[in-house]
Amino acid sequence: MELDVRQTVDWMVKANEKVQEQKDYLSQLDRAIGDGDHGINMARGFQEIANTLPNEEFEEVSDVLKKTATIVMSKVGGASGPLYGTAFLKMSMESKGSNVDGETFEKMVGAAVEGLKQRGKAKEGEKTMIDVWSPVLDVLKEVSEINGEKIREAAHTAMEATKDMVATKGRAAYLKERSKDHLDPGSVSSYYLFEALAETLEKG
Amino acid sequence: MELDVRQTVDWMVKANEKVQEQKDYLSQLDRAIGDGDHGINMARGFQEIANTLPNEEFEEVSDVLKKTATIVMSKVGGASGPLYGTAFLKMSMESKGSNVDGETFEKMVGAAVEGLKQRGKAKEGEKTMIDVWSPVLDVLKEVSEINGEKIREAAHTAMEATKDMVATKGRAAYLKERSKDHLDPGSVSSYYLFEALAETLEKG
Amino acid sequence: MANVDIVLVSHSEKITEGIRFLIEEMVGGVSVQAAGGNEAGGIGTSFDKVQNAFKNVGEAGAVVFYDLGSSQMNAEMAIEMLELENVHLSSAPIVEGAYLAAVESSVGKSVNEILEELEIEFGKVNS
Amino acid sequence: MANVDIVLVSHSEKITEGIRFLIEEMVGGVSVQAAGGNEAGGIGTSFDKVQNAFKNVGEAGAVVFYDLGSSQMNAEMAIEMLELENVHLSSAPIVEGAYLAAVESSVGKSVNEILEELEIEFGKVNS
Ligand SMILES: Nc1ncnc2c1ncn2[C@@H]1O[C@H](COP(=O)(O)OP(=O)(O)O)[C@@H](O)[C@H]1O
Ligand SMILES: Nc1ncnc2c1ncn2[C@@H]1O[C@H](COP(=O)(O)OP(=O)(O)O)[C@@H](O)[C@H]1O
Ligand SMILES: [Mg+2]
Ligand SMILES: [Mg+2]
Ligand SMILES: [Mg+2]
Ligand SMILES: [Mg+2]
């Protein structure tokens, strides 16, 4: 099964719906270990994405992701703006000229994870969105197709696992041990993104 | 021979005359290796001193110097404000309750030099006003009275010697080797201060 | 007991105001006492402004940041002259250091604990 | 050839304006390109502002300073996306580093020479 242009647009529109629904929850999570703006940041950026993508023509998935990256970079702000911007941009570059089958999608998420690590100077276990993206990559390596349900499951488990981690990157790192017992906001928004993907794939 | 209250006031008034006359020259020196405001800084501060001291009553020399220190700190600004402010304050503290004879004056300048070194985190040879104050202290240690002519001479030679030095403290330090072949502005203004002292002592 | 204050001594009033807003918006709950620029609001330092900033420090004390050399001298002189006990100068960078110190202060750290954190982050900072 | 530019990426427009005035008044002869605050002028970073600042860099290149983590990410991303060659990021403190870099630039130093000076003064700064 492949991810096509229409589905990619649907994916982003659905991601926006989740972000808007959970806007206050995301900000609340960020208030506990950050500056409390993650919901506002994500809602601002994804609203613009949902307003823009359905009204444009795209040749291929790569182009949808490139447009998404550009909007995210300009509109999200904070740390998550450049991070999500980098992730979408790397996925766009990796898929340029290809149909997005399971193998390509694995490479795309692989490039996104590399990009996130480089941009954030971070690795797994530091209580950042990388702790969701990286386990999703692992599951993609195990399966040959884009298996929405497995992705959703892996992302969910990974998101919950950030609760026990101590932040060593980003604003939450200032809190050290006190960052424990809280979910990482960027990991939760990343979960919504992958949940939206799973639902898009289910719908077909 | 002792330095009394009236002479100390005269000293500062005369120092102001020199600073006003040489205002542009001091700024020009500071333009070469600094930000060009040393003349303005000194003229602003010493004008206020000359306006204030003659109209006030002082019990002892220490009080004149304390008032001078206060005005210098508030009005001179830049690096030279806290430096001259510290020098005058230390001289005031060291002379508190004493008549200012040769021995006391030596102690006072000694305290000023210590204060300048501590405040500026500097020592001799770094192309700062310390390179005038410290040789003046040396000459005071050699003689038992306050010998105006020797002080003036030592200060003059010391001021000229800053030309060959490379600055390692203050704004001029940014220029490194290029700070050579220029007189240090703060050393020149310090020379005027000691020249004014010599002239005051001559006049009696 | 109240949180430790942040004192800023800079050559520019805009810099101190910018840091103040940064801390108010991104940290909160910490008082910032600032002395930026000369008397006339131009580039420079004013010992009178510095003294006033120090006079407003609360009972929990303060960590003090400066930018260029003469700001440091003015800050040191004010601390000595006002004989302030629980107020310490840090040589950590003014923006980055003040932000970190504000975060630490906002969770109730003491002056010494904040200086320790600054030292871990920026190397030896306490003079 | 013109002097190396200074690029400032900060969460606060007041901070970038303050540094700009400091450099103009105390150094002179050096162009400062600034991206401070978010779109609305509040606390934050704006990638569009960052991109614009980079687009104004002159032929001699630039040394770039940032304050908090996300300013760094935005600056790095802009450098990569605009494929700027002679523009380098420094992790030196934004006020103190930019001031030193401006002094060096004002006497005609190159980007690499300025980065070396920054490294001597602030430790490893070039990423
Ligand atoms: N250095 C980093 N590397 C990876 N992810 C990071 C880093 N810094 C922050 N994040 C992610 O960004 C999220 C915070 O985003 P957001 O609140 O929008 O930005 P900000 O922290 O600038 O206010 C965190 O929850 C974390 O997942
Ligand atoms: N760290 C220091 N230690 C001793 N003297 C210093 C120091 N920094 C500067 N000076 C003196 O101050 C003078 C410059 O004074 P001024 O121009 O008024 O201040 P600024 O350099 O802040 O503009 C220098 O010529 C030097 O004599
Ligand atoms: Mg946040
Ligand atoms: Mg934020
Ligand atoms: Mg000067
Ligand atoms: Mg000056």
XYZ file of C-alpha atoms and ligand atoms in Angstrom:
720
model
C 0.000 0.000 0.000
C 1.257 3.436 -0.933
C 0.714 6.875 0.483
C -0.496 9.223 -2.255
C -0.861 12.999 -2.515
C -4.497 13.095 -1.447
C -3.857 10.897 1.563
C -0.899 13.008 2.617
C -3.074 16.098 2.518
C -5.768 14.219 4.475
C -3.130 13.151 6.972
C -2.158 16.749 7.680
C -5.759 17.928 7.842
C -6.537 15.179 10.346
C -3.411 16.019 12.324
C -4.675 19.580 12.531
C -8.054 18.413 13.863
C -6.323 16.528 16.665
C -4.010 19.412 17.448
C -6.936 21.837 17.653
C -8.889 19.445 19.918
C -5.876 18.933 22.164
C -4.533 22.454 22.022
C -5.176 23.193 25.706
C -3.955 19.785 26.792
C -0.669 20.252 24.910
C -0.159 23.670 26.479
C -0.979 22.269 29.881
C 1.688 19.584 29.445
C 4.140 22.295 28.411
C 3.231 24.424 31.410
C 4.404 21.623 33.680
C 7.907 21.306 32.219
C 8.235 24.163 29.722
C 6.787 27.563 28.977
C 3.248 26.480 28.255
C 3.009 27.373 24.580
C 3.248 24.041 22.778
C -0.487 23.857 22.112
C -0.616 27.420 20.833
C 2.448 26.862 18.666
C 1.134 23.666 17.094
C -2.419 24.953 16.675
C -1.189 28.081 14.894
C 1.009 26.136 12.488
C -1.332 23.243 11.721
C -4.322 25.510 11.220
C -2.389 27.244 8.479
C -1.426 23.880 6.997
C -5.069 22.726 6.972
C -6.117 26.018 5.397
C -3.471 25.840 2.689
C -2.880 22.258 1.542
C -6.418 21.334 0.339
C -6.447 24.366 -1.964
C -3.185 23.668 -3.751
C -2.134 21.309 -6.519
C 0.750 18.945 -5.782
C 2.634 16.700 -8.201
C 3.845 14.256 -5.603
C 3.908 13.507 -1.875
C 7.293 15.182 -1.595
C 5.726 18.479 -2.614
C 2.981 18.245 0.020
C 5.603 17.623 2.679
C 7.772 20.454 1.443
C 4.882 22.896 1.670
C 4.062 21.521 5.116
C 7.675 22.031 6.213
C 7.676 25.622 4.995
C 4.494 26.481 6.855
C 5.642 24.719 10.020
C 8.923 26.621 9.999
C 7.234 29.993 9.557
C 4.231 29.494 11.768
C 4.890 27.072 14.612
C 7.729 28.937 16.306
C 9.493 27.823 19.480
C 11.723 24.777 19.387
C 9.065 22.581 17.835
C 8.893 24.818 14.714
C 12.417 24.158 13.488
C 12.212 20.552 14.692
C 8.969 19.580 12.946
C 10.063 21.768 10.028
C 13.258 19.762 9.725
C 11.417 16.450 10.040
C 8.955 17.296 7.243
C 11.684 18.759 5.066
C 13.849 15.648 5.393
C 10.838 13.441 4.586
C 10.167 15.591 1.558
C 13.736 15.396 0.327
C 13.957 11.653 0.894
C 10.766 10.977 -1.090
C 11.511 13.331 -3.976
C 10.642 11.612 -7.295
C 9.400 8.414 -5.613
C 6.099 6.806 -4.884
C 5.764 6.371 -1.157
C 5.670 2.649 -0.465
C 6.699 0.955 2.779
C 10.366 1.001 1.921
C 10.388 4.679 0.957
C 8.362 5.636 4.010
C 10.875 3.873 6.248
C 13.675 5.862 4.591
C 11.678 9.075 5.011
C 11.136 8.585 8.728
C 14.781 7.527 9.000
C 15.815 10.841 7.444
C 13.429 12.704 9.746
C 14.918 11.043 12.833
C 18.435 11.894 11.650
C 17.320 15.469 11.011
C 15.698 15.789 14.438
C 18.802 14.479 16.147
C 21.034 16.858 14.268
C 18.778 19.865 14.707
C 18.099 19.207 18.380
C 21.607 17.937 19.181
C 19.730 15.179 20.933
C 19.426 11.417 20.967
C 16.943 8.840 22.268
C 16.112 8.931 25.975
C 16.352 12.694 26.457
C 12.598 13.158 26.775
C 11.962 14.832 23.441
C 9.830 14.101 20.390
C 12.726 11.940 19.168
C 11.523 9.393 21.721
C 8.387 8.939 19.615
C 9.866 9.284 16.142
C 12.668 6.810 16.757
C 10.452 3.912 18.000
C 8.170 4.538 15.015
C 11.196 4.124 12.776
C 12.028 0.847 14.543
C 8.599 -0.557 13.822
C 8.799 0.531 10.184
C 12.018 -1.423 9.891
C 10.236 -4.554 11.104
C 7.344 -4.430 8.638
C 7.531 -4.084 4.864
C 4.383 -1.971 4.399
C 3.116 1.206 6.049
C 1.188 -0.458 8.836
C -0.937 2.252 10.424
C -1.998 0.249 13.432
C 1.542 -0.777 14.356
C 2.742 2.778 13.926
C -0.012 4.102 16.160
C 0.694 1.482 18.796
C 4.442 2.087 18.812
C 3.932 5.845 18.971
C 1.494 5.482 21.853
C 3.764 3.274 23.943
C 6.704 5.544 23.198
C 4.793 8.670 24.147
C 3.838 7.142 27.492
C 7.420 6.097 28.114
C 8.541 9.728 28.108
C 6.806 10.124 31.464
C 9.613 8.323 33.280
C 12.411 10.149 31.506
C 14.494 13.038 32.809
C 14.796 15.834 30.239
C 18.308 16.739 29.184
C 17.475 18.806 26.094
C 15.170 21.749 25.440
C 13.566 23.988 27.987
C 12.505 21.078 30.216
C 16.172 20.267 30.820
C 16.359 23.242 33.178
C 14.141 21.264 35.553
C 16.414 18.214 35.663
C 14.948 15.517 37.985
C 11.791 17.581 38.390
C 10.946 16.965 34.722
C 10.069 13.374 35.661
C 6.464 12.154 35.986
C 5.328 14.410 33.152
C 4.721 13.498 29.534
C 6.885 15.363 27.022
C 4.594 17.747 25.089
C 6.412 17.311 21.769
C 6.139 13.545 22.101
C 2.402 13.848 22.653
C 1.938 16.050 19.586
C 4.099 13.619 17.617
C 1.813 10.825 18.744
C -1.180 12.756 17.355
C 0.631 13.083 14.060
C 1.147 9.325 13.809
C -2.360 8.617 15.073
C -3.657 10.858 12.284
C -1.569 8.858 9.811
C -3.007 5.588 11.059
C -6.562 6.884 10.755
C -5.863 8.211 7.257
C -4.501 4.833 6.159
C -7.480 3.006 7.685
C -9.887 5.214 5.796
C -7.845 4.577 2.648
C 54.664 70.121 54.517
C 51.050 69.050 54.771
C 48.132 69.081 52.409
C 45.173 70.885 53.979
C 41.502 71.155 53.105
C 41.811 74.354 51.098
C 44.714 72.994 49.083
C 42.858 69.798 48.360
C 39.922 71.786 47.012
C 42.366 73.936 44.981
C 43.955 70.756 43.677
C 40.642 69.486 42.325
C 39.674 72.869 40.881
C 43.014 73.038 39.081
C 42.631 69.476 37.878
C 39.304 70.504 36.407
C 40.917 73.442 34.569
C 43.405 71.101 32.947
C 40.754 68.558 32.072
C 38.576 71.237 30.444
C 41.542 72.590 28.463
C 42.536 69.118 27.332
C 39.060 67.714 26.881
C 39.364 67.331 23.112
C 42.890 65.986 23.329
C 41.824 63.295 25.844
C 38.935 62.264 23.623
C 41.222 62.193 20.607
C 43.599 59.849 22.454
C 40.626 57.656 23.360
C 39.417 57.638 19.751
C 42.696 56.033 18.723
C 42.466 53.070 21.103
C 39.042 53.313 22.735
C 35.621 54.755 22.125
C 36.579 58.415 22.129
C 34.751 59.581 25.231
C 37.467 59.957 27.853
C 37.601 63.746 27.506
C 33.831 64.057 27.710
C 33.683 61.708 30.695
C 36.397 63.528 32.642
C 35.162 67.011 31.750
C 31.626 66.168 32.880
C 32.795 64.772 36.209
C 35.443 67.353 37.082
C 33.247 70.289 36.128
C 30.763 69.089 38.723
C 33.593 68.702 41.245
C 34.813 72.249 40.595
C 31.266 73.548 40.906
C 30.625 71.741 44.167
C 33.746 71.626 46.348
C 34.432 75.388 46.751
C 30.909 75.917 48.054
C 30.994 73.302 50.771
C 32.494 73.131 54.250
C 34.862 70.248 54.986
C 36.312 69.179 58.305
C 39.321 67.407 56.914
C 41.013 66.364 53.669
C 39.355 62.961 53.880
C 35.952 64.625 53.502
C 36.989 66.551 50.394
C 38.202 63.346 48.809
C 35.071 61.471 49.779
C 32.885 64.090 48.141
C 35.144 64.002 45.090
C 34.824 60.218 44.917
C 31.037 60.382 45.093
C 30.819 62.922 42.269
C 33.314 61.023 40.121
C 31.376 57.791 40.508
C 28.062 59.387 39.557
C 29.229 61.731 36.848
C 32.315 60.424 35.035
C 30.873 57.177 33.707
C 32.743 54.661 31.549
C 35.576 52.665 33.068
C 37.356 55.740 34.383
C 34.373 56.647 36.609
C 34.562 53.604 38.894
C 38.360 53.631 38.689
C 38.939 57.268 39.696
C 36.010 56.900 42.099
C 37.753 53.981 43.786
C 41.090 55.820 43.875
C 39.612 58.902 45.565
C 37.527 56.800 47.941
C 40.547 54.774 49.053
C 42.543 57.958 49.561
C 39.705 59.343 51.620
C 39.418 56.231 53.766
C 43.167 56.025 54.308
C 43.407 59.659 55.465
C 40.366 59.619 57.708
C 41.152 61.431 60.988
C 44.722 62.291 59.969
C 46.580 65.353 58.855
C 47.995 64.683 55.414
C 51.759 64.743 55.740
C 54.234 62.947 53.487
C 53.830 59.640 55.245
C 50.038 59.727 55.145
C 49.996 60.817 51.522
C 52.208 57.866 50.617
C 49.748 55.539 52.360
C 46.848 57.209 50.588
C 48.331 56.757 47.128
C 49.294 53.222 48.103
C 45.661 52.493 48.952
C 44.554 54.109 45.682
C 46.926 51.917 43.673
C 45.677 48.807 45.484
C 42.097 49.908 44.821
C 42.752 50.537 41.134
C 44.384 47.140 40.726
C 41.525 45.396 42.440
C 38.802 47.328 40.630
C 40.462 47.034 37.214
C 41.777 43.507 37.750
C 44.967 44.954 36.358
C 48.612 45.377 37.254
C 51.500 47.536 36.069
C 52.452 47.330 32.397
C 48.938 46.813 31.029
C 48.708 50.349 29.587
C 46.228 51.776 32.054
C 46.183 54.656 34.512
C 47.842 52.284 36.990
C 51.009 52.863 34.982
C 51.002 56.471 36.197
C 49.684 55.955 39.725
C 52.146 53.182 40.570
C 55.338 55.113 39.607
C 54.012 58.084 41.582
C 53.709 55.788 44.586
C 57.308 54.648 44.032
C 58.593 58.205 44.163
C 56.560 58.934 47.296
C 58.237 55.990 48.966
C 61.646 57.508 48.202
C 60.981 60.934 49.671
C 59.596 61.783 53.128
C 57.549 64.833 52.129
C 54.978 65.465 49.396
C 57.397 66.647 46.755
C 55.292 68.168 43.979
C 58.040 68.460 41.436
C 59.164 64.844 41.827
C 55.578 63.662 41.597
C 54.993 65.662 38.421
C 58.211 64.385 36.879
C 57.509 60.753 37.717
C 53.950 61.038 36.409
C 55.135 62.644 33.183
C 57.764 59.995 32.458
C 55.280 57.259 33.347
C 52.590 58.705 31.108
C 54.981 58.805 28.166
C 56.038 55.230 28.830
C 52.487 54.001 28.168
C 53.080 54.769 24.481
C 55.206 51.663 24.032
C 52.887 49.368 25.944
C 50.392 46.890 24.531
C 47.003 47.174 26.235
C 45.734 44.028 27.938
C 42.947 45.579 30.018
C 40.019 47.873 29.211
C 38.576 48.634 25.821
C 42.020 49.179 24.248
C 42.844 45.508 24.895
C 40.617 44.549 21.964
C 43.238 46.142 19.689
C 46.129 44.050 21.019
C 49.397 44.958 19.195
C 47.610 47.804 17.426
C 47.240 49.614 20.754
C 50.977 50.365 20.618
C 52.343 53.820 19.668
C 49.455 55.572 21.378
C 49.376 57.154 24.814
C 46.834 55.677 27.220
C 44.103 58.293 27.766
C 43.562 57.440 31.435
C 47.290 57.779 32.059
C 47.281 61.211 30.459
C 44.364 62.395 32.590
C 46.101 60.933 35.649
C 49.172 62.955 34.728
C 47.053 66.130 34.695
C 45.794 65.245 38.157
C 49.325 64.974 39.532
C 50.463 68.037 37.601
C 47.612 69.956 39.243
C 48.786 68.668 42.636
C 52.336 69.848 41.962
C 51.119 73.309 40.935
C 48.894 73.524 43.999
C 51.792 72.631 46.288
C 54.050 75.164 44.559
C 51.545 77.911 45.067
C 51.261 76.839 48.695
C 10.665 33.411 51.566
C 10.701 35.281 48.270
C 12.740 34.172 45.284
C 16.244 35.432 44.601
C 16.309 38.577 42.444
C 18.201 39.035 39.211
C 20.173 42.275 38.846
C 21.269 43.362 35.373
C 23.977 45.947 34.745
C 24.352 46.668 31.069
C 25.551 49.424 28.765
C 22.139 49.385 27.096
C 18.695 49.915 28.546
C 17.182 47.957 25.657
C 19.278 44.942 26.564
C 18.152 45.013 30.190
C 14.526 45.550 29.162
C 14.742 42.693 26.653
C 16.129 40.318 29.271
C 13.496 41.443 31.733
C 10.666 40.654 29.282
C 12.272 37.340 28.357
C 12.343 36.323 32.007
C 8.865 37.632 32.771
C 7.353 35.850 29.788
C 9.314 32.604 29.767
C 9.983 32.090 33.460
C 7.862 34.331 35.690
C 7.813 34.806 39.435
C 11.263 36.397 39.628
C 12.003 40.088 40.189
C 14.470 41.707 37.838
C 16.266 44.897 38.952
C 17.915 46.582 36.020
C 20.469 49.324 35.434
C 20.870 49.766 31.699
C 22.484 52.636 29.842
C 23.693 55.993 31.086
C 21.669 58.747 32.796
C 20.400 60.038 29.472
C 19.274 56.597 28.322
C 22.176 56.322 25.872
C 24.892 53.668 25.739
C 26.931 53.580 28.945
C 26.602 52.798 32.636
C 25.351 55.019 35.391
C 26.537 54.401 38.916
C 23.399 56.060 40.280
C 21.181 53.687 38.297
C 23.312 50.778 39.472
C 22.957 51.838 43.100
C 19.199 52.181 42.724
C 18.900 48.736 41.195
C 20.792 47.261 44.128
C 18.678 49.144 46.645
C 15.581 47.392 45.300
C 16.938 43.900 45.912
C 14.630 41.822 48.115
C 15.391 39.804 51.223
C 16.387 36.618 49.395
C 19.338 38.402 47.813
C 20.359 38.592 44.190
C 22.651 37.303 41.492
C 24.118 40.110 39.410
C 25.054 40.008 35.715
C 26.965 42.611 33.698
C 27.981 42.958 30.073
C 31.215 44.876 29.425
C 34.123 45.669 31.765
C 32.988 48.979 33.183
C 29.562 47.569 34.082
C 31.401 45.027 36.185
C 33.389 47.735 37.964
C 30.255 49.744 38.705
C 28.474 46.665 40.005
C 31.378 45.659 42.255
C 31.680 49.157 43.614
C 27.983 49.351 44.420
C 28.054 45.987 46.216
C 31.015 47.140 48.328
C 29.642 50.583 49.084
C 26.138 49.430 49.991
C 27.667 46.548 51.968
C 25.206 44.100 50.477
C 25.580 40.656 51.960
C 23.514 38.248 49.967
C 24.208 39.758 46.566
C 26.783 38.128 44.320
C 28.269 38.997 40.993
C 28.379 36.385 38.254
C 30.638 36.594 35.230
C 28.317 34.328 33.252
C 27.039 35.865 29.998
C 24.325 38.415 30.709
C 21.472 37.021 28.579
C 22.171 33.311 28.898
C 23.258 33.527 32.528
C 20.359 35.676 33.675
C 17.885 33.339 31.976
C 19.331 30.249 33.650
C 19.502 32.023 37.002
C 15.873 33.101 36.679
C 14.775 29.531 35.984
C 16.655 28.343 39.060
C 15.346 31.193 41.182
C 11.779 30.510 40.070
C 11.931 27.055 41.649
C 13.166 28.520 44.918
C 16.928 28.019 44.687
C 19.188 30.129 46.907
C 21.885 32.535 45.738
C 24.589 29.929 46.358
C 22.677 27.165 44.605
C 22.158 29.443 41.613
C 25.846 30.342 41.501
C 26.665 26.629 41.533
C 24.346 25.999 38.591
C 25.901 28.900 36.711
C 29.336 27.499 37.363
C 28.347 24.075 36.029
C 26.938 25.685 32.896
C 29.404 28.477 32.209
C 32.545 27.614 34.190
C 33.900 29.642 37.081
C 31.605 32.645 37.484
C 31.875 33.823 41.064
C 34.493 36.435 41.880
C 36.014 44.630 0.639
C 33.340 45.369 3.196
C 33.529 44.246 6.815
C 32.018 41.010 8.058
C 28.417 41.405 9.228
C 27.037 40.433 12.607
C 23.762 38.490 12.598
C 21.741 38.325 15.821
C 18.996 35.773 16.439
C 17.291 36.366 19.755
C 13.978 35.729 21.470
C 13.681 39.469 22.103
C 13.674 42.364 19.673
C 14.817 44.676 22.461
C 17.888 42.553 23.005
C 18.854 42.646 19.315
C 18.176 46.399 19.147
C 20.234 47.002 22.282
C 23.182 45.056 20.890
C 22.850 46.885 17.581
C 23.036 50.304 19.309
C 25.916 49.144 21.487
C 27.880 48.139 18.408
C 26.950 51.223 16.403
C 27.898 53.560 19.230
C 30.946 51.814 20.646
C 32.421 50.203 17.557
C 30.952 51.546 14.319
C 31.495 50.538 10.713
C 29.918 47.114 11.044
C 26.481 46.080 9.739
C 24.216 44.266 12.149
C 21.396 42.109 10.746
C 18.925 41.234 13.439
C 16.042 38.811 13.941
C 14.609 39.422 17.382
C 11.297 38.245 18.765
C 8.366 36.608 17.059
C 6.245 37.961 14.185
C 4.146 40.027 16.562
C 7.171 41.587 18.250
C 6.690 39.447 21.366
C 9.094 36.988 22.946
C 9.992 34.165 20.554
C 11.765 33.529 17.274
C 10.401 33.900 13.793
C 11.916 31.833 11.029
C 10.788 34.409 8.470
C 12.605 37.177 10.326
C 15.650 34.942 10.604
C 15.626 34.257 6.877
C 15.315 37.968 6.118
C 18.229 38.808 8.368
C 20.381 36.255 6.568
C 19.329 37.535 3.157
C 20.737 40.950 4.032
C 24.218 39.628 4.780
C 26.886 41.343 2.667
C 29.639 39.864 0.550
C 32.178 39.536 3.354
C 29.931 37.049 5.130
C 28.748 37.045 8.714
C 29.177 35.616 12.173
C 25.866 34.642 13.745
C 24.936 34.742 17.429
C 21.831 33.336 19.118
C 20.478 33.312 22.651
C 18.366 30.300 23.628
C 18.139 26.843 22.031
C 15.379 27.401 19.519
C 17.099 30.519 18.141
C 20.050 28.292 17.380
C 17.846 25.774 15.572
C 16.218 28.506 13.498
C 19.583 30.000 12.614
C 21.060 26.645 11.606
C 18.048 25.841 9.488
C 18.210 29.176 7.679
C 21.925 28.769 6.943
C 21.274 25.307 5.492
C 18.216 26.272 3.493
C 19.677 29.451 2.022
C 22.930 27.571 1.371
C 24.975 30.440 2.745
C 28.691 29.834 2.393
C 30.537 32.461 4.344
C 28.134 32.634 7.255
C 29.017 30.837 10.473
C 27.239 30.264 13.711
C 29.007 31.006 16.975
C 27.906 29.648 20.336
C 29.615 32.522 22.141
C 27.302 34.560 24.376
C 25.141 36.870 22.287
C 25.987 40.252 23.871
C 29.621 39.658 24.759
C 30.357 37.617 21.642
C 28.699 40.008 19.207
C 30.563 42.943 20.745
C 33.938 41.233 20.423
C 33.141 40.078 16.880
C 32.128 43.620 15.900
C 35.410 45.029 17.211
C 37.321 42.429 15.204
C 35.204 42.989 12.113
C 35.667 46.752 12.359
C 39.406 46.324 11.860
C 38.864 44.199 8.774
C 39.138 40.677 10.181
C 37.654 37.795 8.165
C 34.940 35.403 9.330
C 37.525 32.756 10.187
C 39.769 35.181 12.046
C 36.788 36.405 14.059
C 35.780 32.837 14.910
C 39.334 32.195 16.107
C 39.234 35.250 18.366
C 35.863 34.148 19.738
C 37.280 30.719 20.450
C 40.242 32.189 22.345
C 37.900 34.325 24.417
C 34.936 32.004 24.972
C 36.179 28.498 24.245
C 34.993 26.317 21.394
C 32.293 28.294 19.578
C 32.081 27.007 16.036
C 29.730 24.150 15.328
N 16.863 19.995 21.550
C 15.727 19.333 21.288
N 15.744 18.188 20.577
C 14.600 17.534 20.283
N 13.389 17.946 20.666
C 13.316 19.069 21.375
C 14.450 19.830 21.717
N 14.045 20.925 22.413
C 12.695 20.847 22.494
N 12.241 19.724 21.875
C 10.855 19.295 21.725
O 10.052 20.461 21.573
C 8.992 20.425 22.530
C 8.660 21.832 22.998
O 8.121 22.575 21.917
P 7.546 24.040 22.105
O 6.919 24.180 23.453
O 6.660 24.307 20.927
O 8.824 24.963 21.997
P 9.566 25.794 23.158
O 10.201 24.783 24.058
O 10.587 26.626 22.429
O 8.517 26.620 23.852
C 9.492 19.540 23.642
O 8.421 18.933 24.315
C 10.367 18.529 22.930
O 9.625 17.419 22.462
N 40.580 47.339 33.716
C 41.176 48.547 33.838
N 42.097 48.743 34.811
C 42.676 49.954 34.954
N 42.437 51.011 34.158
C 41.540 50.854 33.173
C 40.859 49.635 32.962
N 40.011 49.783 31.905
C 40.155 51.070 31.498
N 41.067 51.712 32.249
C 41.499 53.120 32.136
O 40.354 53.881 31.736
C 40.680 54.655 30.590
C 39.464 54.800 29.679
O 38.482 55.559 30.326
P 37.134 56.007 29.597
O 37.396 56.258 28.158
O 36.606 57.164 30.372
O 36.187 54.769 29.801
P 35.666 53.709 28.704
O 36.872 52.915 28.304
O 34.637 52.887 29.426
O 35.097 54.513 27.555
C 41.824 53.917 29.933
O 42.617 54.800 29.180
C 42.573 53.294 31.101
O 43.550 54.158 31.623
Mg 7.057 25.600 24.894
Mg 8.154 28.736 23.660
Mg 36.407 55.676 26.467
Mg 33.020 54.836 27.076
